[in-house]
Amino acid sequence: MKNTPPIEAQNITVAYGSFILLKEISFTVNPHDIFIIMGGSGCGKSSLLRVLTGLMPPAHGDILIDGVNFTKASSAEKNFLMQKSGILYQSGALFSSMTLAENIALPLQQYTSYAPKTIRELVSLKLALVGLAGFEDFYPSEISGGMKKRAGLARALALDPEIVYFDEPSAGLDPISSKRLDDLIIDINQTLGTTIVVVTHELSSIFDIGTNSIFLDSATKNIIARGSPKELLKNPPNETVYEFLTRGTHHA
């Protein structure tokens, strides 16, 4: 079963009404990938993420999660599949009136029948995993932006998901916090075997963490490059990808 790709997109069209953002794109996310969705602004990266996570239906095509057709699944099946994944939103999306422990306990209270004591232990474990041991009783307003992202990640990991989605994880972070988050993403991918999908335009992150990628192009409304970002830099398939991946920086 483990050879089944965690995510397969088959002829996906992403549209808002009659406005088409992406037309009939197909790609596969392999087990344990750190899969980057990249491209210029307005190419449909975040909209594609919404489709992958079930927040928005595709106009056409199918998303398969672990070989099961997510797009055509019943609401019970969808719920089950969605519990296999976690999402870290751009802002961290923590509830400001709740402590970090309460934020992370929420999915465990909603989707498991664990006793309160077990939930408290799991919450502490997840916070320790993201480098926030001892911050259980802090409120989001009492911690830095980088710590909020890590707390958001702890919540995304609450149910031990097989897939974690990240929407612009470095947005609003200073370079040091951004690097720390990248290191954490690699660590989670390697130690827990989690498959990770990241929407980002941050070059340092793309090269540091990406094992596989697709490049979305707003002109063609399609994928114009796919593969390891480092390989795409070495052998750019076209000018658009080359310009995006160099952008005045010099990578070896």
mmCIF file with all atom_site columns, C-alpha atoms in Angstrom, residues 5 22 31 47 62 68 76 89 95 102 109 126 159 166 172 181 195 203 231 244:
data_model
loop_
_atom_site.group_PDB
_atom_site.id
_atom_site.type_symbol
_atom_site.label_atom_id
_atom_site.label_alt_id
_atom_site.label_comp_id
_atom_site.label_asym_id
_atom_site.label_entity_id
_atom_site.label_seq_id
_atom_site.pdbx_PDB_ins_code
_atom_site.Cartn_x
_atom_site.Cartn_y
_atom_site.Cartn_z
_atom_site.occupancy
_atom_site.B_iso_or_equiv
_atom_site.pdbx_formal_charge
_atom_site.auth_seq_id
_atom_site.auth_comp_id
_atom_site.auth_asym_id
_atom_site.auth_atom_id
_atom_site.pdbx_PDB_model_num
ATOM 1  C CA . PRO A 1 5   ? 1.426   7.912  -4.152  1.00 0.00 ? 5   PRO A CA 1
ATOM 2  C CA . LEU A 1 22  ? -4.959  26.205 -14.354 1.00 0.00 ? 22  LEU A CA 1
ATOM 3  C CA . PRO A 1 31  ? 5.866   9.149  -0.540  1.00 0.00 ? 31  PRO A CA 1
ATOM 4  C CA . SER A 1 47  ? -5.774  28.048 -5.368  1.00 0.00 ? 47  SER A CA 1
ATOM 5  C CA . ASP A 1 62  ? -9.705  14.232 -9.826  1.00 0.00 ? 62  ASP A CA 1
ATOM 6  C CA . VAL A 1 68  ? -8.777  7.003  -3.097  1.00 0.00 ? 68  VAL A CA 1
ATOM 7  C CA . ALA A 1 76  ? -17.611 10.662 5.442   1.00 0.00 ? 76  ALA A CA 1
ATOM 8  C CA . TYR A 1 89  ? -1.698  28.418 7.013   1.00 0.00 ? 89  TYR A CA 1
ATOM 9  C CA . PHE A 1 95  ? -7.098  31.055 17.962  1.00 0.00 ? 95  PHE A CA 1
ATOM 10 C CA . GLU A 1 102 ? -5.663  24.580 23.929  1.00 0.00 ? 102 GLU A CA 1
ATOM 11 C CA . GLN A 1 109 ? -10.596 16.667 21.184  1.00 0.00 ? 109 GLN A CA 1
ATOM 12 C CA . LYS A 1 126 ? 3.988   18.094 19.746  1.00 0.00 ? 126 LYS A CA 1
ATOM 13 C CA . LEU A 1 159 ? -3.212  13.851 14.542  1.00 0.00 ? 159 LEU A CA 1
ATOM 14 C CA . PHE A 1 166 ? 2.266   24.552 3.964   1.00 0.00 ? 166 PHE A CA 1
ATOM 15 C CA . GLY A 1 172 ? 6.493   37.497 7.314   1.00 0.00 ? 172 GLY A CA 1
ATOM 16 C CA . LEU A 1 181 ? 11.268  26.555 10.035  1.00 0.00 ? 181 LEU A CA 1
ATOM 17 C CA . THR A 1 195 ? 4.990   13.778 2.948   1.00 0.00 ? 195 THR A CA 1
ATOM 18 C CA . LEU A 1 203 ? 14.269  30.754 -3.250  1.00 0.00 ? 203 LEU A CA 1
ATOM 19 C CA . GLU A 1 231 ? 18.179  19.949 -11.080 1.00 0.00 ? 231 GLU A CA 1
ATOM 20 C CA . PHE A 1 244 ? 12.481  32.633 -11.487 1.00 0.00 ? 244 PHE A CA 1
#
